Coordinates of C-alpha atoms in Angstrom, one line a residue:
Chain A
X191 CA -60.8 24.9 31.5
X192 CA -64.4 26.1 31.4
X193 CA -65.2 28.6 28.7
X194 CA -67.5 31.5 28.8
X195 CA -70.5 30.1 26.8
X196 CA -71.7 33.3 25.2
X197 CA -68.1 34.1 24.0
X198 CA -67.9 30.7 22.4
X199 CA -71.1 31.2 20.5
X200 CA -70.0 34.6 19.4
X201 CA -66.7 33.3 18.1
X202 CA -68.0 30.3 16.3
X203 CA -70.6 32.5 14.7
X204 CA -67.9 34.4 12.9
X205 CA -67.8 33.5 9.2
X206 CA -64.6 31.5 8.6
X207 CA -64.4 32.2 4.8
X208 CA -62.1 34.5 3.0
X209 CA -59.9 35.3 6.0
X210 CA -58.0 38.0 4.2
X211 CA -61.1 40.0 3.4
X212 CA -62.8 40.1 6.8
X213 CA -60.6 41.3 9.6
X214 CA -60.0 38.4 12.0
X215 CA -60.9 38.4 15.6
X216 CA -58.1 37.2 17.8
X217 CA -58.9 36.1 21.3
X218 CA -57.7 33.8 24.1
X219 CA -59.9 31.7 26.3
X220 CA -58.6 30.5 29.7
X221 CA -55.1 30.7 28.3
X222 CA -52.3 29.4 30.6
X223 CA -48.7 29.6 29.5
X224 CA -45.6 28.3 31.3
X225 CA -41.9 27.9 30.7
X226 CA -41.1 24.4 32.1
X227 CA -42.7 24.3 35.5
X228 CA -42.8 28.1 35.9
X229 CA -46.4 29.3 35.2
X230 CA -46.2 32.8 33.6
X231 CA -49.8 33.4 32.6
X232 CA -52.9 31.6 34.0
X233 CA -56.4 31.5 32.8
X234 CA -56.3 34.6 30.6
X235 CA -59.3 35.7 28.6
X236 CA -58.5 38.4 26.1
X237 CA -60.1 40.0 23.0
X238 CA -57.9 41.7 20.4
X239 CA -59.8 44.2 18.4
X240 CA -59.7 43.7 14.6
X241 CA -58.1 46.2 12.3
X242 CA -56.5 48.1 15.2
X243 CA -53.1 48.5 16.7
X244 CA -53.0 46.8 20.1
X245 CA -50.1 47.4 22.4
X246 CA -49.2 45.1 25.2
X247 CA -47.3 47.0 27.9
X248 CA -46.0 46.2 31.3
X249 CA -42.8 46.0 33.4
X250 CA -40.0 43.5 32.6
X251 CA -41.0 40.0 33.4
X252 CA -44.7 40.7 33.4
X253 CA -45.4 38.0 30.8
X254 CA -46.0 40.2 27.8
X255 CA -43.5 38.5 25.5
X256 CA -44.7 35.1 26.8
X257 CA -48.2 36.1 25.9
X258 CA -47.1 37.0 22.4
X259 CA -45.2 33.7 22.1
X260 CA -48.5 32.0 23.1
X261 CA -50.5 34.0 20.6
X262 CA -48.1 33.1 17.8
X263 CA -47.9 29.4 18.6
X264 CA -44.2 29.6 19.5
X265 CA -45.2 28.5 23.0
X266 CA -47.7 25.7 23.4
X267 CA -50.3 26.6 25.9
X268 CA -50.5 24.5 29.1
X269 CA -54.3 25.1 29.1
X270 CA -56.9 27.1 27.2
X271 CA -56.9 28.2 23.6
X272 CA -55.9 30.9 21.3
X273 CA -58.6 31.6 18.8
X274 CA -58.1 33.1 15.4
X275 CA -61.4 33.7 13.5
X276 CA -63.0 31.5 16.2
X277 CA -60.8 28.5 15.4
X278 CA -58.1 27.2 17.8
X279 CA -54.8 27.9 16.2
X280 CA -53.5 24.5 17.4
X281 CA -56.1 22.9 15.1
X282 CA -54.6 24.5 12.0
X283 CA -51.5 23.3 10.2
X284 CA -48.6 25.8 10.8
X285 CA -48.4 26.6 7.1
X286 CA -52.1 27.5 6.9
X287 CA -51.7 29.6 10.0
X288 CA -48.7 31.3 8.4
X289 CA -51.1 32.6 5.8
X290 CA -53.3 34.3 8.4
X291 CA -50.8 35.2 11.1
X292 CA -47.4 36.8 10.6
X293 CA -44.9 37.1 13.3
X294 CA -41.8 39.2 13.9
X295 CA -39.6 38.2 16.8
X296 CA -37.6 40.6 18.8
X297 CA -34.4 41.7 16.9
X298 CA -34.4 39.1 14.2
X299 CA -31.0 38.4 12.6
X300 CA -30.5 38.2 8.9
X301 CA -27.6 36.2 7.5
X302 CA -24.7 38.2 6.1
X303 CA -25.1 39.6 2.6
X304 CA -28.8 38.7 2.4
X305 CA -30.5 41.5 0.4
X306 CA -33.7 43.3 1.2
X307 CA -35.5 41.7 -1.8
X308 CA -34.3 38.3 -0.8
X309 CA -35.5 38.7 2.7
X310 CA -38.9 40.0 1.6
X311 CA -39.3 37.0 -0.7
X312 CA -39.2 34.7 2.3
X313 CA -42.6 36.1 3.2
X314 CA -44.1 34.2 0.2
X315 CA -43.0 30.8 1.7
X316 CA -46.4 29.9 3.2
X317 CA -48.0 30.5 -0.2
X318 CA -45.6 28.5 -2.2
X319 CA -45.2 24.8 -2.6
X320 CA -43.2 22.4 -4.7
X321 CA -45.8 22.6 -7.4
X322 CA -46.2 26.3 -7.2
X323 CA -42.8 28.0 -6.8
X324 CA -41.9 31.6 -7.5
X325 CA -44.6 33.2 -9.6
X326 CA -45.4 36.6 -11.2
X327 CA -48.0 37.0 -8.5
X328 CA -45.3 36.5 -5.8
X329 CA -43.1 39.1 -7.5
X330 CA -46.0 41.6 -7.6
X331 CA -46.7 41.1 -3.9
X332 CA -43.0 41.4 -3.0
X333 CA -42.7 44.6 -5.0
X334 CA -45.8 46.0 -3.3
X335 CA -44.4 45.2 0.1
X336 CA -41.2 46.9 -0.8
X337 CA -43.1 49.9 -2.0
X338 CA -45.3 50.1 1.1
X339 CA -42.3 50.1 3.3
X340 CA -40.4 52.6 1.1
X341 CA -37.6 50.1 0.5
X342 CA -37.8 49.8 -3.3
X343 CA -34.6 51.8 -3.9
X344 CA -32.8 49.7 -1.3
X345 CA -34.1 46.3 -2.6
X346 CA -30.7 45.1 -3.7
X347 CA -28.8 46.3 -0.6
X348 CA -27.7 43.8 2.0
X349 CA -30.0 43.9 5.1
X350 CA -27.0 44.2 7.5
X351 CA -25.8 47.4 5.6
X352 CA -29.1 49.2 6.4
X353 CA -29.9 51.6 9.3
X354 CA -31.8 50.1 12.2
X355 CA -35.1 51.6 11.1
X356 CA -34.7 50.5 7.5
X357 CA -33.7 47.0 8.7
X358 CA -36.8 46.8 10.8
X359 CA -38.9 48.0 7.9
X360 CA -37.4 45.3 5.7
X361 CA -38.5 42.6 8.2
X362 CA -41.9 44.2 8.4
X363 CA -42.0 44.1 4.6
X364 CA -41.3 40.3 4.8
X365 CA -44.3 40.0 7.1
X366 CA -46.4 42.1 4.7
X367 CA -45.5 39.8 1.8
X368 CA -47.0 37.0 3.9
X369 CA -50.4 38.7 3.3
X370 CA -51.8 37.9 6.6
X371 CA -54.7 39.7 8.2
X372 CA -52.9 39.7 11.6
X373 CA -49.4 40.8 12.5
X374 CA -47.7 40.1 15.8
X375 CA -44.6 42.1 16.7
X376 CA -42.3 41.6 19.6
X377 CA -40.7 44.9 20.6
X378 CA -40.4 46.2 17.1
X379 CA -38.5 49.4 18.1
X380 CA -36.2 48.1 20.8
X381 CA -32.6 49.3 20.1
X382 CA -33.8 52.0 17.7
X383 CA -33.3 55.7 18.2
X384 CA -36.2 58.1 18.2
X385 CA -36.2 58.9 14.5
X386 CA -36.1 55.2 13.6
X387 CA -38.8 54.4 16.2
X388 CA -41.2 56.9 14.6
X389 CA -40.4 55.5 11.2
X390 CA -41.4 52.1 12.3
X391 CA -44.5 53.2 14.3
X392 CA -45.9 55.2 11.5
X393 CA -45.5 52.2 9.2
X394 CA -47.3 50.0 11.7
X395 CA -50.1 52.6 11.9
X396 CA -50.5 52.7 8.2
X397 CA -50.7 48.9 8.1
X398 CA -53.6 49.0 10.6
X399 CA -55.2 51.7 8.5
X400 CA -55.1 49.3 5.5
X401 CA -57.1 46.8 7.6
X402 CA -54.5 44.6 9.3
X403 CA -54.8 43.7 13.0
X404 CA -51.6 44.6 14.7
X405 CA -50.6 43.2 18.1
X406 CA -47.3 44.5 19.5
X407 CA -45.4 44.2 22.7
X408 CA -43.6 47.4 23.6
X409 CA -41.6 48.8 26.5
X410 CA -42.3 52.4 26.0
X411 CA -45.7 53.4 27.6
X412 CA -45.6 56.9 26.0
X413 CA -45.2 55.4 22.5
X414 CA -47.9 52.9 23.3
X415 CA -50.3 55.7 24.2
X416 CA -49.3 57.6 21.1
X417 CA -49.6 54.9 18.5
X418 CA -51.9 52.2 19.8
X419 CA -55.7 52.1 19.5
X420 CA -56.0 49.6 22.2
X421 CA -53.8 49.2 25.3
X422 CA -53.3 46.0 27.3
X423 CA -51.5 46.5 30.6
X424 CA -50.0 43.4 32.1
X425 CA -48.6 42.9 35.6
X426 CA -47.3 39.6 37.0
X427 CA -49.1 37.5 34.3
X428 CA -52.4 39.3 34.7
X429 CA -54.1 41.9 32.6
X430 CA -54.8 44.7 35.0
X431 CA -56.2 47.2 32.6
X432 CA -57.2 47.4 28.9
X433 CA -59.0 49.8 26.6
X434 CA -58.4 53.1 24.9
X435 CA -55.0 54.5 25.9
X436 CA -56.6 57.8 26.9
X437 CA -59.1 56.1 29.2
X438 CA -56.9 53.3 30.5
X439 CA -53.7 55.1 31.5
X440 CA -53.9 56.7 34.9
X441 CA -51.3 57.7 37.5
X442 CA -52.5 54.7 39.6
X443 CA -51.9 52.3 36.7
X444 CA -48.5 53.7 36.1
X445 CA -47.6 53.3 39.8
X446 CA -48.9 49.7 39.8
X447 CA -47.0 48.8 36.6
X448 CA -43.7 50.4 37.1
X449 CA -43.6 51.6 40.7
X450 CA -43.2 55.3 39.7
X451 CA -45.2 58.4 40.3
X452 CA -46.2 60.6 37.4
X453 CA -48.6 63.3 36.3
X454 CA -50.7 62.9 33.2
X455 CA -51.5 65.6 30.6
X456 CA -53.1 65.3 27.2
X457 CA -50.8 65.8 24.3
X458 CA -52.3 68.9 22.7
X459 CA -51.3 67.8 19.2
X460 CA -52.4 64.2 19.2
X461 CA -54.8 63.8 22.2
X462 CA -52.7 61.0 23.5
X463 CA -52.0 60.8 27.3
X464 CA -48.5 62.1 28.1
X465 CA -46.5 61.1 31.2
X466 CA -44.8 64.0 32.9
X467 CA -42.8 64.5 36.1
X468 CA -42.0 60.7 36.3
X469 CA -40.3 59.9 39.6
X470 CA -39.8 57.0 42.0
X471 CA -42.7 56.5 44.5
X472 CA -42.2 57.3 48.2
X473 CA -42.4 53.5 48.9
X474 CA -39.5 52.8 46.7
X475 CA -37.5 55.6 48.1
X476 CA -38.2 54.4 51.6
X477 CA -37.2 50.9 50.6
X478 CA -33.9 52.0 49.2
X479 CA -33.2 54.1 52.3
X480 CA -33.4 51.3 54.8
Chain B
X173 CA -39.8 33.5 -21.6
X174 CA -40.3 36.3 -19.1
X175 CA -42.1 33.8 -16.8
X176 CA -39.1 31.5 -17.1
X177 CA -36.6 34.3 -16.1
X178 CA -38.9 35.2 -13.2
X179 CA -39.1 31.6 -12.1
X180 CA -35.3 31.5 -12.0
X181 CA -34.8 34.8 -10.3
X182 CA -33.4 34.0 -6.9
X183 CA -31.5 37.2 -6.4
X184 CA -28.5 36.8 -8.7
X185 CA -29.9 34.5 -11.3
X186 CA -27.4 35.1 -14.1
X187 CA -24.4 35.0 -11.8
X188 CA -25.4 31.7 -10.2
X189 CA -26.1 30.0 -13.6
X190 CA -22.9 31.5 -15.0
X191 CA -20.9 30.3 -12.0
X192 CA -22.4 26.9 -12.1
X193 CA -21.6 26.5 -15.8
X194 CA -18.1 27.8 -15.3
X195 CA -17.4 25.4 -12.5
X196 CA -18.9 22.5 -14.4
X197 CA -16.6 23.3 -17.3
X198 CA -13.6 23.4 -14.8
X199 CA -14.8 20.1 -13.4
X200 CA -15.0 18.5 -16.9
X201 CA -11.4 19.6 -17.5
X202 CA -10.2 18.2 -14.2
X203 CA -12.0 15.0 -14.9
X204 CA -10.2 14.7 -18.2
X205 CA -6.9 15.3 -16.4
X206 CA -7.7 12.6 -13.9
X207 CA -8.0 10.1 -16.8
X208 CA -4.8 11.3 -18.4
X209 CA -2.4 11.4 -15.4
X210 CA -1.5 8.6 -13.1
X211 CA 1.3 7.2 -11.0
X212 CA 1.9 4.3 -13.3
X213 CA 3.6 4.0 -16.7
X214 CA 0.7 5.2 -18.9
X215 CA 1.5 8.9 -19.5
X216 CA -0.8 11.6 -20.7
X217 CA 0.1 11.1 -24.4
X218 CA -0.6 7.4 -24.4
X219 CA -3.7 8.0 -22.3
X220 CA -5.0 10.6 -24.7
X221 CA -4.4 8.3 -27.7
X222 CA -6.2 5.5 -25.8
X223 CA -9.1 7.8 -25.0
X224 CA -9.5 8.7 -28.7
X225 CA -9.4 5.0 -29.5
X226 CA -12.2 4.3 -27.0
X227 CA -14.8 5.4 -29.5
X228 CA -13.3 3.2 -32.2
X229 CA -14.0 -0.5 -32.5
X230 CA -10.5 -1.7 -31.8
X231 CA -8.1 -0.5 -29.2
X232 CA -4.4 -0.6 -30.2
X233 CA -2.9 0.0 -26.7
X234 CA -4.5 -2.5 -24.5
X235 CA -2.4 -1.6 -21.4
X236 CA -3.5 2.1 -21.6
X237 CA -7.0 1.0 -22.3
X238 CA -7.0 -1.2 -19.2
X239 CA -5.5 1.5 -17.0
X240 CA -8.1 4.1 -18.1
X241 CA -11.2 1.9 -18.1
X242 CA -10.5 -0.3 -15.1
X243 CA -8.4 1.9 -12.8
X244 CA -8.8 5.6 -13.6
X245 CA -12.4 5.8 -14.7
X246 CA -13.9 4.0 -11.6
X247 CA -11.7 6.3 -9.5
X248 CA -13.0 9.3 -11.3
X249 CA -16.7 8.3 -10.9
X250 CA -16.2 7.6 -7.2
X251 CA -14.4 10.9 -6.8
X252 CA -17.3 12.7 -8.4
X253 CA -19.9 11.1 -6.2
X254 CA -17.9 11.3 -3.0
X255 CA -16.9 14.9 -3.6
X256 CA -20.5 16.0 -4.3
X257 CA -21.8 14.0 -1.3
X258 CA -19.2 15.4 1.1
X259 CA -19.6 19.0 -0.1
X260 CA -23.4 19.0 0.2
X261 CA -23.2 17.2 3.6
X262 CA -20.9 19.9 4.9
X263 CA -23.1 22.7 3.6
X264 CA -26.2 21.0 5.2
X265 CA -24.5 20.4 8.5
X266 CA -23.2 24.0 8.7
X267 CA -26.7 25.3 7.9
X268 CA -28.4 23.2 10.5
X269 CA -25.9 23.8 13.3
X270 CA -25.5 27.5 12.2
X271 CA -21.8 27.0 12.5
X272 CA -19.5 27.7 9.6
X273 CA -16.9 25.2 11.0
X274 CA -19.3 22.2 11.3
X275 CA -17.7 19.7 9.0
X276 CA -18.6 16.0 9.0
X277 CA -14.9 15.0 9.2
X278 CA -14.2 17.3 12.1
X279 CA -17.3 16.6 14.0
X280 CA -16.9 12.8 14.2
X281 CA -19.5 11.9 11.6
X282 CA -17.0 10.3 9.3
X283 CA -15.2 8.8 12.3
X284 CA -18.5 7.3 13.4
X285 CA -19.0 5.8 10.0
X286 CA -15.4 4.4 9.9
X287 CA -15.7 3.0 13.4
X288 CA -19.0 1.2 12.5
X289 CA -17.5 -0.3 9.4
X290 CA -14.4 -1.4 11.3
X291 CA -16.7 -3.1 13.8
X292 CA -18.7 -4.7 11.0
X293 CA -15.6 -6.1 9.3
X294 CA -14.3 -7.4 12.6
X295 CA -17.5 -9.3 13.1
X296 CA -17.2 -10.8 9.6
X297 CA -19.4 -8.6 7.4
X298 CA -17.9 -8.3 4.0
X299 CA -20.4 -7.3 1.3
X300 CA -20.3 -3.7 -0.1
X301 CA -24.1 -3.3 0.4
X302 CA -23.8 -4.0 4.1
X303 CA -20.8 -1.8 4.4
X304 CA -22.9 1.2 3.1
X305 CA -25.7 0.8 5.6
X306 CA -23.4 0.1 8.5
X307 CA -21.4 3.3 7.6
X308 CA -24.6 5.3 7.3
X309 CA -25.8 4.0 10.7
X310 CA -22.4 4.9 12.2
X311 CA -22.6 8.4 10.6
X312 CA -26.0 8.8 12.1
X313 CA -24.6 7.9 15.5
X314 CA -21.8 10.4 15.1
X315 CA -24.4 13.1 14.0
X316 CA -26.5 12.5 17.1
X317 CA -23.5 12.7 19.4
X318 CA -22.6 16.0 17.8
X319 CA -26.2 17.3 18.2
X320 CA -26.3 16.1 21.8
X321 CA -23.0 18.0 22.4
X322 CA -24.5 21.1 20.7
X323 CA -27.4 21.1 23.1
X324 CA -25.0 21.2 26.1
X325 CA -24.8 24.6 27.7
X326 CA -22.5 26.9 25.9
X327 CA -21.2 24.6 23.2
X328 CA -24.0 25.0 20.6
X329 CA -23.6 28.8 20.6
X330 CA -19.8 28.7 20.3
X331 CA -18.5 27.4 16.9
X332 CA -15.0 26.6 18.3
X333 CA -16.3 24.6 21.2
X334 CA -18.5 22.5 19.0
X335 CA -15.4 21.7 16.9
X336 CA -13.5 20.7 20.1
X337 CA -16.3 18.4 21.1
X338 CA -16.3 16.9 17.6
X339 CA -12.5 16.5 17.7
X340 CA -12.7 14.7 21.0
X341 CA -15.3 12.3 19.5
X342 CA -13.3 11.8 16.3
X343 CA -10.1 11.1 18.3
X344 CA -11.9 8.6 20.5
X345 CA -13.5 6.8 17.6
X346 CA -10.2 6.8 15.7
X347 CA -8.4 5.3 18.7
X348 CA -11.0 2.6 19.1
X349 CA -10.8 1.8 15.4
X350 CA -7.0 1.6 15.6
X351 CA -7.3 -0.6 18.7
X352 CA -9.4 -3.0 16.8
X353 CA -6.9 -3.0 13.9
X354 CA -4.0 -3.7 16.3
X355 CA -5.8 -6.8 17.7
X356 CA -7.3 -8.2 14.6
X357 CA -4.9 -8.9 11.7
X358 CA -7.7 -9.9 9.3
X359 CA -9.6 -6.7 9.8
X360 CA -6.4 -4.7 9.5
X361 CA -5.6 -6.2 6.1
X362 CA -9.1 -5.6 4.9
X363 CA -9.3 -1.9 5.6
X364 CA -5.8 -0.5 6.3
X365 CA -5.9 1.6 3.3
X366 CA -9.6 2.3 3.5
X367 CA -9.4 3.8 6.9
X368 CA -7.1 6.7 5.9
X369 CA -9.4 7.6 3.0
X370 CA -8.5 6.9 -0.6
X371 CA -10.0 6.5 -4.1
X372 CA -7.3 4.0 -5.2
X373 CA -8.3 0.4 -6.0
X374 CA -12.0 1.1 -6.0
X375 CA -14.3 -0.6 -8.4
X376 CA -17.4 0.7 -10.0
X377 CA -19.2 -2.1 -8.1
X378 CA -18.4 -0.2 -4.9
X379 CA -20.5 2.7 -6.2
X380 CA -23.7 0.8 -7.0
X381 CA -24.8 0.1 -3.5
X382 CA -24.7 3.8 -2.8
X383 CA -27.3 4.8 -5.4
X384 CA -30.5 4.0 -3.5
X385 CA -29.6 5.9 -0.4
X386 CA -28.0 8.8 -2.3
X387 CA -31.2 9.0 -4.4
X388 CA -33.2 9.4 -1.2
X389 CA -30.7 11.9 0.1
X390 CA -30.9 14.0 -3.1
X391 CA -34.7 14.0 -3.0
X392 CA -34.8 15.1 0.7
X393 CA -32.2 17.8 0.0
X394 CA -34.4 19.2 -2.7
X395 CA -37.4 19.2 -0.4
X396 CA -35.4 20.6 2.5
X397 CA -33.6 23.5 0.8
X398 CA -36.3 26.0 1.1
X399 CA -37.2 25.4 4.8
X400 CA -33.5 25.3 5.6
X401 CA -33.0 28.7 3.9
X402 CA -35.8 30.1 6.1
X403 CA -34.2 28.5 9.2
X404 CA -31.2 30.8 8.6
X405 CA -33.5 33.7 9.6
X406 CA -33.9 32.2 13.0
X407 CA -36.1 29.5 14.5
X408 CA -39.0 31.8 15.4
X409 CA -39.1 33.5 12.0
X410 CA -39.1 30.0 10.3
X411 CA -42.1 28.9 12.4
X412 CA -43.8 32.2 11.6
X413 CA -43.3 31.4 7.9
X414 CA -45.0 28.0 8.4
X415 CA -42.0 25.7 8.6
X416 CA -41.3 23.0 11.1
X417 CA -37.7 23.6 12.3
X418 CA -37.5 20.4 14.4
X419 CA -38.6 18.1 11.5
X420 CA -36.3 19.9 9.1
X421 CA -33.4 19.6 11.4
X422 CA -34.0 15.9 12.0
X423 CA -34.3 15.2 8.3
X424 CA -31.2 17.2 7.5
X425 CA -29.3 15.0 10.0
X426 CA -30.6 11.9 8.3
X427 CA -29.5 13.3 4.9
X428 CA -26.0 14.1 6.3
X429 CA -25.7 10.6 7.7
X430 CA -26.7 9.1 4.4
X431 CA -24.3 11.2 2.4
X432 CA -21.3 11.0 4.7
X433 CA -21.9 7.3 5.5
X434 CA -22.2 6.5 1.7
X435 CA -19.1 8.6 0.9
X436 CA -17.1 7.0 3.8
X437 CA -18.2 3.5 2.7
X438 CA -16.8 4.2 -0.8
X439 CA -13.7 6.1 0.0
X440 CA -13.0 5.9 3.7
X441 CA -13.1 8.9 6.0
X442 CA -12.1 12.0 4.1
X443 CA -11.9 15.1 6.3
X444 CA -12.0 18.9 5.4
X445 CA -13.8 18.5 2.0
X446 CA -17.1 19.4 3.8
X447 CA -15.4 22.5 5.2
X448 CA -13.5 23.8 2.2
X449 CA -16.2 23.2 -0.4
X450 CA -19.2 25.1 1.3
X451 CA -16.7 27.8 2.4
X452 CA -15.8 28.4 -1.3
X453 CA -19.4 28.1 -2.4
X454 CA -20.5 30.7 0.1
X455 CA -17.7 33.0 -0.9
X456 CA -18.8 32.7 -4.5
X457 CA -22.6 32.8 -4.2
X458 CA -23.5 34.3 -0.9
X459 CA -25.1 32.8 2.2
X460 CA -28.4 31.4 0.8
X461 CA -28.2 27.7 1.3
X462 CA -30.0 27.0 -1.9
X463 CA -27.2 28.7 -3.9
X464 CA -24.5 27.1 -1.7
X465 CA -25.9 23.7 -2.4
X466 CA -26.0 24.2 -6.2
X467 CA -22.4 25.3 -6.2
X468 CA -21.3 22.4 -3.9
X469 CA -22.4 20.1 -6.6
X470 CA -19.5 20.9 -9.0
X471 CA -17.1 22.3 -6.3
X472 CA -17.0 19.1 -4.2
X473 CA -16.0 16.9 -7.1
X474 CA -13.5 19.5 -8.2
X475 CA -11.7 19.4 -4.9
X476 CA -11.8 15.7 -4.5
X477 CA -10.8 14.8 -8.0
X478 CA -8.0 17.4 -8.1
X479 CA -6.7 16.2 -4.7
X480 CA -6.8 12.6 -6.1
X481 CA -4.8 13.7 -9.1
X482 CA -2.2 15.4 -6.9
X483 CA -2.1 12.3 -4.6
X484 CA -1.0 10.2 -7.6
X485 CA 1.7 12.6 -8.7
X486 CA 3.5 13.8 -5.6
X487 CA 5.4 10.6 -4.7
X488 CA 5.5 8.5 -7.9
X489 CA 5.4 5.6 -8.4
X490 CA 3.6 5.4 -5.0
X491 CA 0.5 7.3 -4.0
X492 CA -0.4 9.5 -1.1
X493 CA -3.7 8.6 0.5
X494 CA -6.4 11.1 -0.4
X495 CA -7.5 11.6 3.2
X496 CA -3.9 12.7 4.0
X497 CA -3.9 15.1 1.2
X498 CA -7.3 16.7 1.9
X499 CA -6.1 17.2 5.5
X500 CA -2.9 18.9 4.3
X501 CA -5.0 21.3 2.2
X502 CA -7.9 21.6 4.6
X503 CA -6.1 22.2 7.9
X504 CA -4.5 25.5 6.7
X505 CA -7.9 26.6 5.4
X506 CA -9.5 25.8 8.8
X507 CA -6.7 27.7 10.6
X508 CA -7.2 30.6 8.2
X509 CA -11.0 30.7 8.8
X510 CA -10.6 30.6 12.6
X511 CA -7.8 33.2 12.6
X512 CA -9.3 35.5 10.0
X513 CA -11.7 38.2 10.8
X514 CA -14.6 37.2 13.1
X515 CA -16.3 34.0 12.1
X516 CA -18.9 34.5 9.5
X517 CA -22.3 33.8 11.1
X518 CA -24.8 31.5 9.4

């Protein structure tokens, strides 16, 4: 893999001290990801803006979850690198990385009867060791995470007794307790109804406002436009558009991504692009007719 | 003081410590009973008198003294160690396979240890030390077979099918062991009683070779408890928290092999203890593996030592082998667990 020389210089020039204070810069260089012999993503260069909400969107099977797995070291790259603060994440011990990069898989499952507080305490694992177990500092951070997610009154309730939105907030609270500068989320609102979706998205926005870099994979393009600062559209393993949602989303992009026609208007309340009159393209209709 | 209470606050601190103390008290009472009651002539009253005499310089009842010091006390010690080892091994195996039915005896781990020891005795090995390492190697082989089966399509995700795979492995190994016993009279005499699982006739010397490996197993268990608890949240979450699920799983398998191999070398294959004990521990303390492990420590010996007492009393003056008794207790529990509301997920 050959790297873009100026990009390398820029990345290594980033100060590597106090990762929690300066917002990190996450990027990929020539990243190739594969499951077994099936290549999903090849030679991908990507910049993820610091302190913002980035949404990765695209049709089923476009490689967006694979990309997230690569970013979060769940999937070892076949080639290229994932850079966090200019350092290859593979060159960092997984525990050190866990202090900088939190990860929430799609629909995580908590054991029966595990309480919210117990779940959030797991977020302190990368900061604890055999010499330094549970401390007052940990307790303060866990309480803060519960507070930020509005779960303090529910702290002693079992996670599986919560509503979908509360449950997802509890998992996010665990990631908050990890005190990382970057948070990766895989479809954080799948299987949630509208009210619970908004509950989770607003929490994610407030986290970005407090300085965290958020990268999330989501299905719903409208929510991506509404809540993300930066949009990455993927199609067949390639990034086909990225940038501000308002500037990136066009009827052509929607057609290419999902094979549907639509009209775009601007949400008068939020300024986000809104998809209206979504319908199948003539091509698709012709295809189904023959 | 406040720092201390915070340090100990793992959710339900008081209830866990209370439970643990209560169970330890119960265990002490049961241990006393196991010294007082037996299949032989020395009844509880004589045994009690002899126990009080133990502290004194001279003992007046030499027969009772002999029965307690040489027969019942070694049995009790071995029961304590074997119970704790099997209970903890069961809890670990269930956590690592995320299967509430994964039990060393049911999954062929004990059978692997027993088969290895049978082979070793057939080939002339006779020292207790060798028996322990051979049993642990056999247990490791059994563990690896189980894990290989768990990786097969559809078996790992279905608790019942994993148990079926384990039952097949157990059955096969038991048959092979029986075959060897049929053909080799010397081996048969050597281990006939051992192979059904029993605490009878054990000496304290049988316990000593266990200590090095049990020490290693204890140390590893302490180190593994936290990552194992995180693994219950799912493999990806555990990686996100900075753990190494593969390393953790491999080490847990080694610990299970050390514990089950050691216990089997001392008392023969004893099934169902590793199922009943963690099941009770989870029911008492919730799903967190750290609390489960703490409670398995007194619960395992409680089950094994009580079963051993009962085994001496049901058919006096003979004894029922312990392995038979734990199966009689454990099988209904297993059926109850499987038939009851949907299987608890781990």
